[in-house]
CSV table of C-alpha atoms and ligand atoms in Angstrom, one decimal:
chain,number,residue,atom,x,y,z
A,83,MET,CA,-79.8,-46.9,100.5
A,84,ARG,CA,-78.1,-48.6,103.0
A,85,ILE,CA,-78.7,-52.5,103.2
A,86,PRO,CA,-77.8,-53.8,106.4
A,87,ARG,CA,-75.0,-56.7,106.3
A,88,SER,CA,-76.4,-58.3,108.8
A,89,HIS,CA,-79.9,-58.7,106.8
A,90,PRO,CA,-80.3,-61.8,106.6
A,91,ARG,CA,-81.7,-61.2,102.4
A,92,TYR,CA,-78.2,-58.8,101.9
A,93,ALA,CA,-77.3,-60.2,98.6
A,94,SER,CA,-81.0,-60.6,96.7
A,95,LEU,CA,-81.4,-57.3,98.5
A,96,MET,CA,-78.3,-55.6,97.3
A,97,GLN,CA,-78.7,-57.2,93.6
A,98,ARG,CA,-82.3,-55.2,94.0
A,99,GLU,CA,-80.4,-52.1,94.7
A,100,ARG,CA,-78.3,-52.6,92.4
A,101,LEU,CA,-80.6,-52.4,90.0
A,102,VAL,CA,-82.8,-49.5,90.9
A,103,ARG,CA,-79.5,-48.0,90.5
A,104,ALA,CA,-78.7,-49.0,87.2
A,105,TRP,CA,-82.4,-47.4,86.3
A,106,LYS,CA,-82.1,-43.8,87.7
A,107,ALA,CA,-78.6,-44.2,85.2
A,108,GLY,CA,-80.1,-44.9,82.6
A,109,ILE,CA,-79.5,-47.9,81.7
A,110,VAL,CA,-81.5,-51.0,83.3
A,111,VAL,CA,-85.6,-50.2,81.7
A,112,PRO,CA,-88.3,-50.3,84.0
A,113,GLU,CA,-89.0,-53.6,82.6
A,114,GLY,CA,-86.2,-54.8,82.9
A,115,LEU,CA,-86.4,-54.6,86.9
A,116,ILE,CA,-90.1,-56.4,86.4
A,117,ALA,CA,-87.8,-58.7,85.0
A,118,HIS,CA,-85.7,-59.8,88.2
A,119,GLY,CA,-89.0,-60.0,90.4
A,120,ARG,CA,-89.5,-62.9,87.9
A,121,GLY,CA,-86.2,-64.3,87.6
A,122,GLU,CA,-86.1,-64.2,91.9
A,123,ALA,CA,-89.9,-66.2,91.6
A,124,TRP,CA,-88.0,-68.5,90.1
A,125,ASP,CA,-84.6,-68.3,92.3
A,126,TYR,CA,-86.3,-69.1,95.4
A,127,LEU,CA,-88.4,-72.0,93.8
A,128,MET,CA,-85.2,-73.6,92.8
A,129,GLY,CA,-83.8,-72.6,96.4
A,130,GLU,CA,-81.3,-70.0,94.7
A,131,GLY,CA,-78.6,-72.7,94.2
A,132,THR,CA,-76.9,-74.0,90.8
A,133,SER,CA,-79.3,-77.7,90.5
A,134,ALA,CA,-77.7,-80.2,89.2
A,135,PRO,CA,-78.9,-80.0,85.7
A,136,ALA,CA,-77.9,-76.0,85.3
A,137,LEU,CA,-74.4,-77.5,86.1
A,138,VAL,CA,-74.5,-79.8,82.7
A,139,ALA,CA,-75.4,-77.5,81.1
A,140,GLU,CA,-72.7,-74.8,82.1
A,141,ARG,CA,-70.3,-77.1,81.5
A,142,ALA,CA,-71.6,-78.3,77.8
A,143,ALA,CA,-72.2,-73.6,77.6
A,144,ALA,CA,-68.5,-73.7,78.3
A,145,ALA,CA,-67.8,-76.6,76.1
A,146,TYR,CA,-69.4,-74.7,72.8
A,147,LEU,CA,-67.5,-71.2,73.6
A,148,LEU,CA,-64.2,-72.7,74.0
A,149,ALA,CA,-64.9,-74.9,70.6
A,150,ALA,CA,-66.8,-71.5,68.9
A,151,HIS,CA,-64.4,-69.8,65.9
A,152,ARG,CA,-66.8,-66.7,66.9
A,153,PRO,CA,-68.1,-66.8,69.9
A,154,VAL,CA,-70.2,-64.0,70.9
A,155,ILE,CA,-72.1,-62.6,74.3
A,156,SER,CA,-74.8,-60.3,73.9
A,157,VAL,CA,-75.1,-57.9,76.7
A,158,ASN,CA,-78.7,-55.7,78.2
A,159,GLY,CA,-79.2,-53.3,80.5
A,160,ASN,CA,-79.7,-56.0,83.6
A,161,VAL,CA,-77.0,-58.3,82.6
A,162,ALA,CA,-75.0,-54.4,81.8
A,163,ALA,CA,-75.7,-53.2,86.0
A,164,LEU,CA,-75.3,-57.2,87.8
A,165,ASN,CA,-72.8,-58.6,86.1
A,166,GLY,CA,-70.2,-56.0,83.7
A,167,ARG,CA,-67.4,-57.9,84.9
A,168,ASP,CA,-68.5,-61.7,85.3
A,169,VAL,CA,-69.1,-60.7,81.8
A,170,VAL,CA,-66.4,-59.2,81.4
A,171,ARG,CA,-64.0,-61.8,83.4
A,172,LEU,CA,-66.0,-64.6,80.5
A,173,ALA,CA,-65.3,-62.6,77.4
A,174,LYS,CA,-61.3,-63.2,78.1
A,175,ALA,CA,-61.4,-66.2,79.4
A,176,ILE,CA,-63.0,-68.1,76.0
A,177,PRO,CA,-61.4,-65.3,74.8
A,178,ALA,CA,-65.0,-63.9,73.2
A,179,ARG,CA,-66.3,-60.5,71.9
A,180,ILE,CA,-69.1,-58.7,73.8
A,181,GLU,CA,-72.5,-56.9,71.8
A,182,VAL,CA,-74.7,-54.9,73.1
A,183,ASN,CA,-78.0,-55.5,71.7
A,184,LEU,CA,-81.3,-53.9,73.8
A,185,PHE,CA,-85.0,-54.8,72.8
A,186,HIS,CA,-85.9,-51.7,74.3
A,187,ARG,CA,-83.2,-49.8,72.1
A,188,SER,CA,-81.7,-46.5,72.3
A,189,LYS,CA,-78.6,-44.9,71.6
A,190,ASP,CA,-78.0,-42.7,75.4
A,191,ARG,CA,-78.5,-46.7,76.6
A,192,VAL,CA,-76.5,-48.2,74.4
A,193,ARG,CA,-73.5,-45.3,74.6
A,194,LYS,CA,-74.1,-46.1,78.8
A,195,ILE,CA,-73.6,-50.1,78.8
A,196,VAL,CA,-70.6,-49.4,76.1
A,197,HIS,CA,-68.6,-47.5,78.8
A,198,LEU,CA,-69.7,-49.9,81.2
A,199,LEU,CA,-68.6,-52.3,80.0
A,200,GLU,CA,-65.5,-50.8,78.6
A,201,SER,CA,-64.6,-49.0,82.2
A,202,ALA,CA,-64.5,-52.7,83.4
A,203,GLY,CA,-61.9,-53.9,81.4
A,204,ALA,CA,-63.8,-54.4,78.4
A,205,LYS,CA,-61.7,-53.7,74.9
A,206,SER,CA,-63.7,-52.6,71.4
A,207,VAL,CA,-67.7,-53.7,72.6
A,208,LEU,CA,-69.7,-53.7,69.9
A,209,GLY,CA,-73.5,-52.4,69.9
A,210,LEU,CA,-73.1,-48.8,68.8
A,211,ARG,CA,-72.5,-49.0,64.8
A,212,PRO,CA,-75.2,-51.4,63.8
A,213,ASN,CA,-74.2,-52.7,59.5
A,214,ALA,CA,-77.2,-55.6,59.4
A,215,ARG,CA,-80.5,-57.3,60.3
A,216,ILE,CA,-81.0,-60.6,62.1
A,217,PRO,CA,-83.6,-62.3,59.6
A,218,GLY,CA,-87.6,-62.6,60.8
A,219,LEU,CA,-87.2,-59.9,63.5
A,220,ASP,CA,-89.3,-56.7,63.9
A,221,SER,CA,-88.0,-55.5,66.9
A,222,LYS,CA,-85.1,-53.1,67.6
A,223,ARG,CA,-83.6,-56.3,69.2
A,224,ALA,CA,-82.6,-57.1,65.1
A,225,LEU,CA,-79.5,-54.2,65.0
A,226,ALA,CA,-76.9,-56.5,65.2
A,227,ASN,CA,-73.0,-56.1,64.0
A,228,ARG,CA,-71.9,-58.6,61.1
A,229,GLU,CA,-68.1,-58.9,63.3
A,230,GLY,CA,-70.3,-59.5,66.5
A,231,ILE,CA,-74.0,-61.2,67.0
A,232,PHE,CA,-74.4,-61.5,62.8
A,233,GLY,CA,-71.6,-63.5,61.8
A,234,ALA,CA,-70.8,-65.3,65.0
A,235,ASP,CA,-71.6,-69.1,64.8
A,236,VAL,CA,-72.3,-69.0,69.3
A,237,VAL,CA,-73.6,-66.7,70.9
A,238,LEU,CA,-74.2,-66.7,74.6
A,239,VAL,CA,-77.7,-64.6,75.1
A,240,PRO,CA,-78.7,-64.2,79.0
A,241,LEU,CA,-81.9,-62.8,80.3
A,242,GLU,CA,-83.4,-63.4,76.4
A,243,ASP,CA,-86.4,-62.8,74.9
A,244,GLY,CA,-87.5,-65.9,72.7
A,245,ASP,CA,-88.6,-64.3,69.3
A,246,ARG,CA,-84.1,-63.5,69.3
A,247,ALA,CA,-83.4,-66.6,70.5
A,248,GLU,CA,-85.2,-68.2,67.9
A,249,ALA,CA,-84.3,-66.4,64.8
A,250,LEU,CA,-80.6,-67.2,66.4
A,251,VAL,CA,-81.1,-70.3,65.9
A,252,ARG,CA,-83.2,-70.7,62.4
A,253,MET,CA,-79.6,-68.5,61.1
A,254,LYS,CA,-78.2,-71.8,62.4
A,255,LYS,CA,-76.4,-71.2,65.6
A,256,THR,CA,-76.0,-72.4,68.6
A,257,VAL,CA,-77.6,-70.7,71.3
A,258,ILE,CA,-76.7,-70.7,75.4
A,259,SER,CA,-79.1,-68.6,77.2
A,260,VAL,CA,-79.3,-68.1,81.2
A,261,ASP,CA,-83.3,-67.4,82.1
A,262,LEU,CA,-84.2,-68.7,85.9
A,263,ASN,CA,-88.0,-69.7,83.7
A,264,PRO,CA,-87.5,-73.2,82.5
A,265,LEU,CA,-90.6,-72.3,80.0
A,266,SER,CA,-89.6,-69.5,78.6
A,267,ARG,CA,-89.7,-69.5,74.6
A,268,THR,CA,-86.4,-68.3,75.5
A,269,SER,CA,-85.5,-71.8,77.5
A,270,GLN,CA,-87.7,-73.7,75.3
A,271,ARG,CA,-85.9,-72.4,71.9
A,272,ALA,CA,-82.1,-72.2,73.0
A,273,THR,CA,-80.1,-74.1,71.1
A,274,ILE,CA,-77.9,-74.8,75.2
A,275,PRO,CA,-80.5,-73.6,77.8
A,276,ILE,CA,-79.0,-72.4,81.1
A,277,VAL,CA,-82.0,-72.7,83.8
A,278,ASP,CA,-79.9,-71.1,87.0
A,279,GLU,CA,-80.1,-67.3,88.2
A,280,LEU,CA,-77.1,-64.8,85.9
A,281,THR,CA,-74.1,-64.1,88.0
A,282,ARG,CA,-74.3,-68.0,89.4
A,283,ALA,CA,-74.4,-68.8,85.5
A,284,LEU,CA,-71.6,-66.3,84.8
A,285,ARG,CA,-69.1,-67.4,87.3
A,286,ASN,CA,-70.0,-71.0,86.2
A,287,ILE,CA,-69.4,-71.4,82.7
A,288,GLU,CA,-66.0,-69.3,83.7
A,289,LYS,CA,-64.6,-71.6,85.7
A,290,PHE,CA,-65.3,-74.7,83.1
A,291,VAL,CA,-63.7,-72.6,80.5
A,292,ILE,CA,-60.5,-72.0,82.8
A,293,GLU,CA,-61.0,-76.1,83.1
A,294,LEU,CA,-62.2,-77.4,79.3
A,295,LYS,CA,-59.6,-75.3,77.7
A,296,SER,CA,-56.8,-77.7,78.9
A,297,ASP,CA,-58.6,-80.6,78.0
A,298,PRO,CA,-60.0,-80.6,74.5
A,299,ALA,CA,-60.6,-84.3,74.5
A,300,GLU,CA,-62.7,-83.6,77.5
A,301,ALA,CA,-64.8,-80.4,76.3
A,302,ALA,CA,-65.2,-82.8,72.9
A,303,ARG,CA,-67.0,-85.8,75.1
A,304,VAL,CA,-69.1,-82.8,76.8
A,305,ARG,CA,-70.4,-81.5,74.1
A,306,ARG,CA,-71.3,-85.0,73.0
A,307,ALA,CA,-73.2,-85.9,75.6
A,308,TYR,CA,-74.9,-83.5,76.1
A,309,ARG,CA,-78.6,-83.2,75.7
A,310,LYS,CA,-81.0,-80.2,75.8
A,311,ASP,CA,-84.9,-82.4,75.9
A,312,GLY,CA,-83.3,-84.7,78.4
A,313,ASN,CA,-81.5,-82.0,80.1
A,314,LEU,CA,-84.7,-79.8,80.7
A,315,ARG,CA,-86.2,-83.0,81.6
A,316,ALA,CA,-84.5,-82.9,85.0
A,317,VAL,CA,-84.8,-79.4,85.1
A,318,TYR,CA,-88.5,-80.4,85.8
A,319,SER,CA,-87.1,-83.0,88.3
A,320,PHE,CA,-85.0,-80.9,90.5
A,321,LEU,CA,-88.7,-79.0,90.3
A,322,GLU,CA,-91.0,-81.6,91.6
A,323,TRP,CA,-87.8,-83.0,93.9
A,324,ARG,CA,-87.8,-79.3,95.4
A,325,ILE,CA,-92.2,-79.5,95.6
A,326,ASP,CA,-92.2,-82.9,96.7
A,327,ARG,CA,-89.5,-81.2,100.0
A,328,LEU,CA,-91.7,-78.6,100.4
A,329,ARG,CA,-95.1,-80.6,100.8
A,330,ARG,CA,-93.6,-82.9,103.1
A,331,GLY,CA,-92.7,-79.7,105.4
A,332,ALA,CA,-88.9,-79.7,104.7
A,333,GLY,CA,-89.1,-75.9,104.4
A,334,VAL,CA,-88.1,-73.5,102.7
A,335,ARG,CA,-84.0,-74.2,103.3
A,336,PRO,CA,-82.1,-73.6,100.4
A,337,ALA,CA,-80.8,-76.6,98.3
A,338,PRO,CA,-77.4,-77.6,98.7
A,339,ARG,CA,-74.9,-75.5,97.2
A,340,ARG,CA,-73.0,-77.3,94.4
A,341,LYS,CA,-69.6,-76.1,93.4
A,342,ALA,CA,-68.4,-76.4,90.1
A,343,THR,CA,-66.4,-79.4,89.9
A,344,LYS,CA,-66.7,-82.2,87.6
A,345,ALA,CA,-69.0,-83.9,90.1
A,346,GLY,CA,-71.8,-81.4,87.2
A,347,ARG,CA,-70.5,-84.0,84.6
B,372,PTJ,O1,-81.3,-53.7,78.6
B,372,PTJ,P1,-83.0,-54.1,77.9
B,372,PTJ,O2,-83.4,-53.4,76.6
B,372,PTJ,O3,-82.8,-55.5,76.0
B,372,PTJ,O4,-84.2,-55.3,78.3
B,372,PTJ,C1,-84.2,-56.3,79.6
B,372,PTJ,C2,-85.2,-57.3,79.6
B,372,PTJ,C3,-84.6,-58.0,80.6
B,372,PTJ,C4,-86.2,-56.6,80.3
B,372,PTJ,C5,-85.7,-57.7,78.7
B,372,PTJ,O5,-85.0,-58.9,77.5
B,372,PTJ,C6,-87.2,-58.8,78.8
B,372,PTJ,O6,-87.8,-57.8,78.6
B,372,PTJ,O7,-86.6,-60.0,78.7
B,372,PTJ,P2,-87.9,-60.9,79.4
B,372,PTJ,O8,-89.3,-61.2,78.1
B,372,PTJ,O9,-88.5,-59.8,81.0
B,372,PTJ,O10,-87.3,-62.4,80.3
B,372,PTJ,C7,-86.2,-62.3,80.9
B,372,PTJ,C8,-86.7,-63.3,81.4
B,372,PTJ,O11,-84.9,-63.7,82.7
B,372,PTJ,C9,-87.3,-63.9,82.4
B,372,PTJ,O12,-87.7,-65.0,82.1
B,372,PTJ,C10,-87.5,-63.8,84.3
B,372,PTJ,O13,-87.4,-65.0,84.7
B,372,PTJ,C11,-85.6,-64.3,83.4
B,372,PTJ,N1,-84.5,-63.6,85.1
B,372,PTJ,C12,-84.6,-62.6,85.8
B,372,PTJ,N2,-83.6,-62.1,86.3
B,372,PTJ,C13,-82.4,-63.4,86.2
B,372,PTJ,C14,-83.5,-63.8,85.0
B,372,PTJ,N3,-83.1,-64.9,85.1
B,372,PTJ,C15,-81.6,-66.0,85.4
B,372,PTJ,N4,-81.0,-65.2,86.7
B,372,PTJ,C16,-81.2,-63.9,86.9
B,372,PTJ,N5,-81.2,-62.2,87.9
């Protein structure tokens, strides 16, 4: 389907279209379309912009990724379809390895996603030949690679399921999640939950990685200052503020867009 550029919700419709095409191509599973709809509902509520607490978490995520000895980005069907290029750019900026890890795993899907990422410029993407299992997980998500997620100290897990986030935390890894639902088990279990839309989150983290790379003292300060519980409380306060605005008849206009700048500290 051709979406007219003049449509007021062009960007959102394009995202859906990209996911549907990726589903037809065997990259996204039907469950991924449901997951996207849930994310969209939360994004509406949040005003479709990055909140101040999300920016703080994104900056902390960048600081932790930079300090990691073995940082890894985990990619599933939705992430590959929506943000394959952004993942590759972020992995290069850190630098980090990329591993395809699927909940609804099939060899064919892994192969297609690896191919998509490599076409976007990624080198030696892991996932096709897992050689380890994440303890305490019965799903196919447990299949991992020693050079990737299994051996990582910091893992970025966008659009995750709570079980694996929990299992990775049990393995003493720093788990950075991206999930618009602040109540999901993933957001609750991750070490650094980022409550933001995937595209915005990946681009903000990349900007912060570039900024903090040249300022290791500031990166260390950001790591020391970050508090998960306080940050999640700030997300709930932000939601309260949004709902209060709606209650007072301020309309559904998006919250003002915030740039990924130092103001997000
Ligand atoms: O490709 P696979 O087989 O690994 O499967 C991927 C999905 C996404 C289907 C799988 O991981 C899954 O079932 O995830 P869940 O448990 O549905 O959780 C997805 C979470 O991501 C939900 O809490 C959504 O609100 C959230 N979400 C969806 N789209 C976005 C999002 N968060 C941020 N940005 C989005 N674009």
